[in-house]
Coordinates of C-alpha atoms in Angstrom, one line a residue:
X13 CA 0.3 -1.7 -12.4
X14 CA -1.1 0.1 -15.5
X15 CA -4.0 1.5 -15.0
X16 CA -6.7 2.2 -18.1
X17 CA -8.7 5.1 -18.2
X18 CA -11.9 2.9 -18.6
X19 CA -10.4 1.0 -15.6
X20 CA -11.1 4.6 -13.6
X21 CA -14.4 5.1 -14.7
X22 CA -15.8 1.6 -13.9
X23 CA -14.0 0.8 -10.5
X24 CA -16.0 2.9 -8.2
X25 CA -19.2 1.1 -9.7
X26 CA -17.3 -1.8 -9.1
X27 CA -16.6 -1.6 -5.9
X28 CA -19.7 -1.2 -4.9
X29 CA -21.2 -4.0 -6.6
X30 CA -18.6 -6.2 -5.4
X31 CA -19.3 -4.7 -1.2
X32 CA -22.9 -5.5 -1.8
X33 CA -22.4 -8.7 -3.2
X34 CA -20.1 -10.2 -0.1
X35 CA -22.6 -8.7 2.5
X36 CA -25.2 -10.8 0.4
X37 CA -23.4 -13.5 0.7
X38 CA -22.1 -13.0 4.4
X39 CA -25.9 -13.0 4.8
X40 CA -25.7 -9.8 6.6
X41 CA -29.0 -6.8 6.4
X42 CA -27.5 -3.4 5.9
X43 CA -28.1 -2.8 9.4
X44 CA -26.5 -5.8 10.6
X45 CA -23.2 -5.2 8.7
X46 CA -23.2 -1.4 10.0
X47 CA -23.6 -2.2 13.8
X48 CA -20.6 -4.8 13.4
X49 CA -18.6 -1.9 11.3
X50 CA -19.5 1.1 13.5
X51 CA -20.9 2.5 10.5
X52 CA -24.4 4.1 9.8
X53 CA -26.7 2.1 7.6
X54 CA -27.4 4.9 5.7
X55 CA -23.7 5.2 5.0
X56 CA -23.6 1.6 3.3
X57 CA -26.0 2.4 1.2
X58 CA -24.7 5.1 -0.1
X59 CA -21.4 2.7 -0.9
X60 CA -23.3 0.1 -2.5
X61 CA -25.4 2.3 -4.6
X62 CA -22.5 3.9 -5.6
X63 CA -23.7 7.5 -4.4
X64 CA -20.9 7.8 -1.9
X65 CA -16.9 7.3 -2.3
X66 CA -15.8 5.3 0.5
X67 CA -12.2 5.9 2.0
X68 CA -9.4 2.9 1.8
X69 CA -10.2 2.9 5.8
X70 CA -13.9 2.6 5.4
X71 CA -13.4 -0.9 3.0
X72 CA -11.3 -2.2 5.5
X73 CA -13.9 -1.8 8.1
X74 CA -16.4 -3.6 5.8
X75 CA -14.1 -6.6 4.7
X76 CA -13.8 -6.7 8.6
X77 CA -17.4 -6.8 9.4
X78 CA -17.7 -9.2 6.1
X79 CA -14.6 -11.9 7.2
X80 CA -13.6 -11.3 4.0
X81 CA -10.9 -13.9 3.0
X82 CA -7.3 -12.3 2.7
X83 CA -7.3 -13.3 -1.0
X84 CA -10.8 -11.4 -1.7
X85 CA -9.6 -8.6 0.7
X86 CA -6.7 -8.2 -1.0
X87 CA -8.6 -8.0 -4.5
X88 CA -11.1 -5.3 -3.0
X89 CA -8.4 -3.1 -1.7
X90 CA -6.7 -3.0 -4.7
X91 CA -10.0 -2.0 -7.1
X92 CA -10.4 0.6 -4.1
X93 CA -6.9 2.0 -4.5
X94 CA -8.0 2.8 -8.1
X95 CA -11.4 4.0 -7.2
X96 CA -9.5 6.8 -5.4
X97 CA -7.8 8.0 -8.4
X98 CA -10.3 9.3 -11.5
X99 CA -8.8 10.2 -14.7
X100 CA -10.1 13.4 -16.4
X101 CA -9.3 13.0 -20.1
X102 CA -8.9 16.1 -22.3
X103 CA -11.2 14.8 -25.3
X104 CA -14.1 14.7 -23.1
X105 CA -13.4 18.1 -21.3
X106 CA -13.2 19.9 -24.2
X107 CA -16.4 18.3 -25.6
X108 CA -18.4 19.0 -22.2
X109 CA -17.5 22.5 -22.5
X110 CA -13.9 24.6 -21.0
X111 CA -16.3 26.1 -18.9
X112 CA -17.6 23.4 -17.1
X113 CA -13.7 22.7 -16.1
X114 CA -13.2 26.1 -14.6
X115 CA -16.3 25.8 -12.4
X116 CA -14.8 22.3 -11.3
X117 CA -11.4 24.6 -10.3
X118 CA -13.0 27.3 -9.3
X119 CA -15.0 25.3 -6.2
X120 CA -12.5 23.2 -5.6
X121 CA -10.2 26.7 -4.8
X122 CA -13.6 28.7 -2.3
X123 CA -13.6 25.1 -1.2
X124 CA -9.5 24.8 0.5
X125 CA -7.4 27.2 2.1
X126 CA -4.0 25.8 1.7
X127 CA -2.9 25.0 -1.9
X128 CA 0.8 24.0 -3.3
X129 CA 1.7 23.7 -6.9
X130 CA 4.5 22.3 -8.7
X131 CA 5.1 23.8 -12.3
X132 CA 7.2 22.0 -14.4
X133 CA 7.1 23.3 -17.4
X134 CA 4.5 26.3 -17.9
X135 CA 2.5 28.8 -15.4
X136 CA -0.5 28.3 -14.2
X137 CA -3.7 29.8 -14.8
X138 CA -3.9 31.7 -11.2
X139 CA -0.6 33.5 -12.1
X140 CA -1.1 34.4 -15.7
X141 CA -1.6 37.2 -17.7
X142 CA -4.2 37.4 -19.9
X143 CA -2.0 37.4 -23.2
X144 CA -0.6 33.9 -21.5
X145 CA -4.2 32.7 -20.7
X146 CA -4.8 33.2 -24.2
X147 CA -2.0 31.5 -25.6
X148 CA -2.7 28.6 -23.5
X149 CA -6.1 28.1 -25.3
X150 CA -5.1 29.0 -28.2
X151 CA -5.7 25.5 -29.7
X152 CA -9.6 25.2 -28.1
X153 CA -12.7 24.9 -30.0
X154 CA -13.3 29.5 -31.0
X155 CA -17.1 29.1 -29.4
X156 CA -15.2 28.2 -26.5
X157 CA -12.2 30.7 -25.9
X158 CA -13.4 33.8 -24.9
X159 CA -15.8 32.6 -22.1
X160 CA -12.9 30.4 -20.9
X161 CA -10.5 33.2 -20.4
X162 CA -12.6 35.4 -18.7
X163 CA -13.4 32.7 -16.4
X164 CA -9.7 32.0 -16.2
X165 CA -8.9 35.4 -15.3
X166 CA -12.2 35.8 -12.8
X167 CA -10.8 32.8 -10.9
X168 CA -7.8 34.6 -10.2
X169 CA -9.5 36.9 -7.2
X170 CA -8.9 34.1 -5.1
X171 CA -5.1 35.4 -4.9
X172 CA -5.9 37.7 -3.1
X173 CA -8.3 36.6 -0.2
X174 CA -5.9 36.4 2.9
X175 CA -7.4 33.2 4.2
X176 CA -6.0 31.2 1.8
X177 CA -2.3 30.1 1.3
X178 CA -0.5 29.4 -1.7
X179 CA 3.0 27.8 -2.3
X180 CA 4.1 28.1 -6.2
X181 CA 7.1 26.7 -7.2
X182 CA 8.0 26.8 -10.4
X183 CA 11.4 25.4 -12.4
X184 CA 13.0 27.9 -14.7
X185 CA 11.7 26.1 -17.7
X186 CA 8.3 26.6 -16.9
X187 CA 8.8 30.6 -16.0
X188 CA 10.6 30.8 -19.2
X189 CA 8.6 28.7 -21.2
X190 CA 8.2 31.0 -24.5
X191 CA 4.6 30.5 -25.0
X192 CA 4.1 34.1 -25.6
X193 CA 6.5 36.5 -27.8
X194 CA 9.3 37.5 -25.7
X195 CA 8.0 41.4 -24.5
X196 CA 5.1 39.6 -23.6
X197 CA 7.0 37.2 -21.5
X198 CA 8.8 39.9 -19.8
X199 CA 5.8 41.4 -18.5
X200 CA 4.6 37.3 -17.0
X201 CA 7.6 37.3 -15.5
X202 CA 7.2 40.6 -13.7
X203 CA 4.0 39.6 -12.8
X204 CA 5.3 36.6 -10.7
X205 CA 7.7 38.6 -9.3
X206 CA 5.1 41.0 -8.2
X207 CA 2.6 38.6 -6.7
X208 CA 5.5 36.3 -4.9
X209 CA 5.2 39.9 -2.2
X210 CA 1.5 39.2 -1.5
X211 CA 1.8 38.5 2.7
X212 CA -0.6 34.6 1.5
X213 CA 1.6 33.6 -1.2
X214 CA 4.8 32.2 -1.0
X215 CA 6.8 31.9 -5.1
X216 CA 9.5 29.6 -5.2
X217 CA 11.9 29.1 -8.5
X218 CA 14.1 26.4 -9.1
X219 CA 16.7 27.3 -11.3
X220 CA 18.5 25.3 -13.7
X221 CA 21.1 22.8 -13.1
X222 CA 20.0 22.5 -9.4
X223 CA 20.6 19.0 -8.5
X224 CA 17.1 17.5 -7.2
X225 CA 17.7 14.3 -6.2
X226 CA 14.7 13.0 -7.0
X227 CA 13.3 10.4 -10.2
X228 CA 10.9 11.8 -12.8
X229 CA 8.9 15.1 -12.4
X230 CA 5.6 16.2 -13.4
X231 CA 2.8 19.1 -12.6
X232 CA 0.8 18.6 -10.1
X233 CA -1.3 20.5 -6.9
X234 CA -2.5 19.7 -4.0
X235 CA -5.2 20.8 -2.3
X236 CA -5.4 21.2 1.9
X237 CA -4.3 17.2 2.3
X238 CA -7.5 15.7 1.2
X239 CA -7.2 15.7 -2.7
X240 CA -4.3 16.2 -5.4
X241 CA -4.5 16.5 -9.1
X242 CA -1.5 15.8 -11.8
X243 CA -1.6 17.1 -15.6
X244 CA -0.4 15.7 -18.4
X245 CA -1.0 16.4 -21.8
X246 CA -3.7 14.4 -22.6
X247 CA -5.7 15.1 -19.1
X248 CA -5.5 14.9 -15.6
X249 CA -5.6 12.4 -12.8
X250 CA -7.2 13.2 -9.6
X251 CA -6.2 11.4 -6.6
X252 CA -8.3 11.3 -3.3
X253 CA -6.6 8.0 -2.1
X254 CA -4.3 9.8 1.0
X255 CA -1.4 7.9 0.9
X256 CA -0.9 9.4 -2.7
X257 CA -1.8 12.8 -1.3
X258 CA 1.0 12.4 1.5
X259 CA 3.2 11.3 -0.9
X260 CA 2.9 14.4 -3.1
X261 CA 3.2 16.5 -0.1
X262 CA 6.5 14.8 0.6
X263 CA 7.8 15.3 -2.7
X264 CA 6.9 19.0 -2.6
X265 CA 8.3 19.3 0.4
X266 CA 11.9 18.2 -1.1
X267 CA 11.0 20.5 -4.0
X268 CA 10.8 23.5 -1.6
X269 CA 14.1 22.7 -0.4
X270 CA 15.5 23.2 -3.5
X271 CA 13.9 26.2 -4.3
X272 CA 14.6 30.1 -4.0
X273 CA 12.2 32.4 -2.2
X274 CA 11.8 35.7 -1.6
X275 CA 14.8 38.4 -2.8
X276 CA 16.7 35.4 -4.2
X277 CA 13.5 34.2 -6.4
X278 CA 13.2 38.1 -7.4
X279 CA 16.4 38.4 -8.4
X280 CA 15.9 35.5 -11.0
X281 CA 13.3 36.7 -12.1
X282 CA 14.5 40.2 -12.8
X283 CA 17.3 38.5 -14.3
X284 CA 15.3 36.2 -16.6
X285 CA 12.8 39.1 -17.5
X286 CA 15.8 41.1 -18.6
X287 CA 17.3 38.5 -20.9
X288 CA 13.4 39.0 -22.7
X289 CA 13.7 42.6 -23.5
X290 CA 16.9 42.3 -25.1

């Protein structure tokens, strides 16, 4: 099923109109519905006011408590399947301010302690160098650059705070991805090399013509197992539903299987930083 951005924006509103609506109509109180779900009160309200996400698992306990129909259950679930995913669209990021994005990524990061990225076709911000960071907002609004990439770069302390774990894996395309002239690439390239020895970060590369076994690829992250994100050009798409979680964990899973770690990664990427220089 295609889903519309608008679709993302209204659905959680929607949801909880439509929750609030069949308890009216169930002619259950608040506190009724709750003791029959095991729920607080004070927790339904949030959900029908819209001030609190509810899990897949906390609808079904309310179409439960409601003896919802299986026709109206089913059409519930599925508007809360999409209020677990939100789209973030680039347009409206950039108008809000750069800024205000890296905040967003910089909590979520003091916020988890295990994080796994998939790179398809660029490096990410946390392993950048600053002439890369640069070059990857080279096409934002001038106001907006310079605070951006020294928020960028700030955000990158959180390499190096041993409680956290990072997995990066990375396909040759996006290590070699010539964003930058090609001396400056060489020196990206070293630094992957050189963080992929930190003791809480573990650098995969996937070289290519490494048979994956797997349908289409894109970016994407996950964070602990509670929340993932995916890029695409034109924005991102956030997914807190964790069925969609699991199944990106799964598919990075097979990912690290194909992957190189350690010496054999290093050697790649000596190899590849070589071909650079000359």
């Amino acid at each position: 099923m295609a889903i519309e951005p608008d679709e993302l924006d209204q659905s959680g509103r929607e949801l909880a109109a439509m929750l609030k609506h069949l308890r009216k109509q169930a002619g259950l109180s608040g506190v009724r519905l709750a003791a029959r779900c095991n729920m607080s009160q004070s927790k339904i309200s949030r959900i029908e006011s819209n001030k609190g996400r509810p899990s897949l698992l906390d609808v079904e306990q309310l179409l439960r408590g409601l003896e919802a129909t299986p026709a109206i259950a089913a059409e519930v679930m599925a508007l809360a399947r999409i209020a677990q995913t939100e789209w973030q669209d680039g347009r409206t990021l950039r108008r809000k301010g750069l800024d205000k994005k890296q905040l967003q990524l910089a909590g979520l990061e003091a916020s988890s302690t295990t994080f796994r990225y998939f790179l398809l076709s660029m490096v990410t911000g946390l392993l950048a160098t600053p002439e890369y960071v640069r070059a990857s907002l080279a096409k934002a609004p001038p106001e907006q650059q310079t605070k951006a990439v020294a928020m960028k770069l700030d955000r990158q302390r959180i390499l190096f705070d041993r409680s956290k774990r990072f997995t990066f894996i990375l396909t040759e395309q996006a290590v070699r991805y010539p964003l930058i002239p090609p001396d400056e690439l060489a020196i990206q390239i070293d630094r992957l090399a050189s963080l992929s020895r930190q003791p809480n970060i573990q650098l995969g590369v996937i070289p290519m013509g490494v048979h994956f076994g797997f349908g289409s690829l894109n970016t994407f992250t996950v964070y602990d197992e509670t929340l993932a994100t995916a890029e695409l050009d034109l924005g991102a798409i956030v997914f807190r539903d964790s069925r969609d979680v699991q199944d990106l964990i799964s598919r990075f899973t097979g990912y690290e299987e194909c992957a190189l770690f350690g010496e054999s990664a290093r050697e790649h990427l000596s190899t590849w930083a070589e071909s650079c220089r000359r």
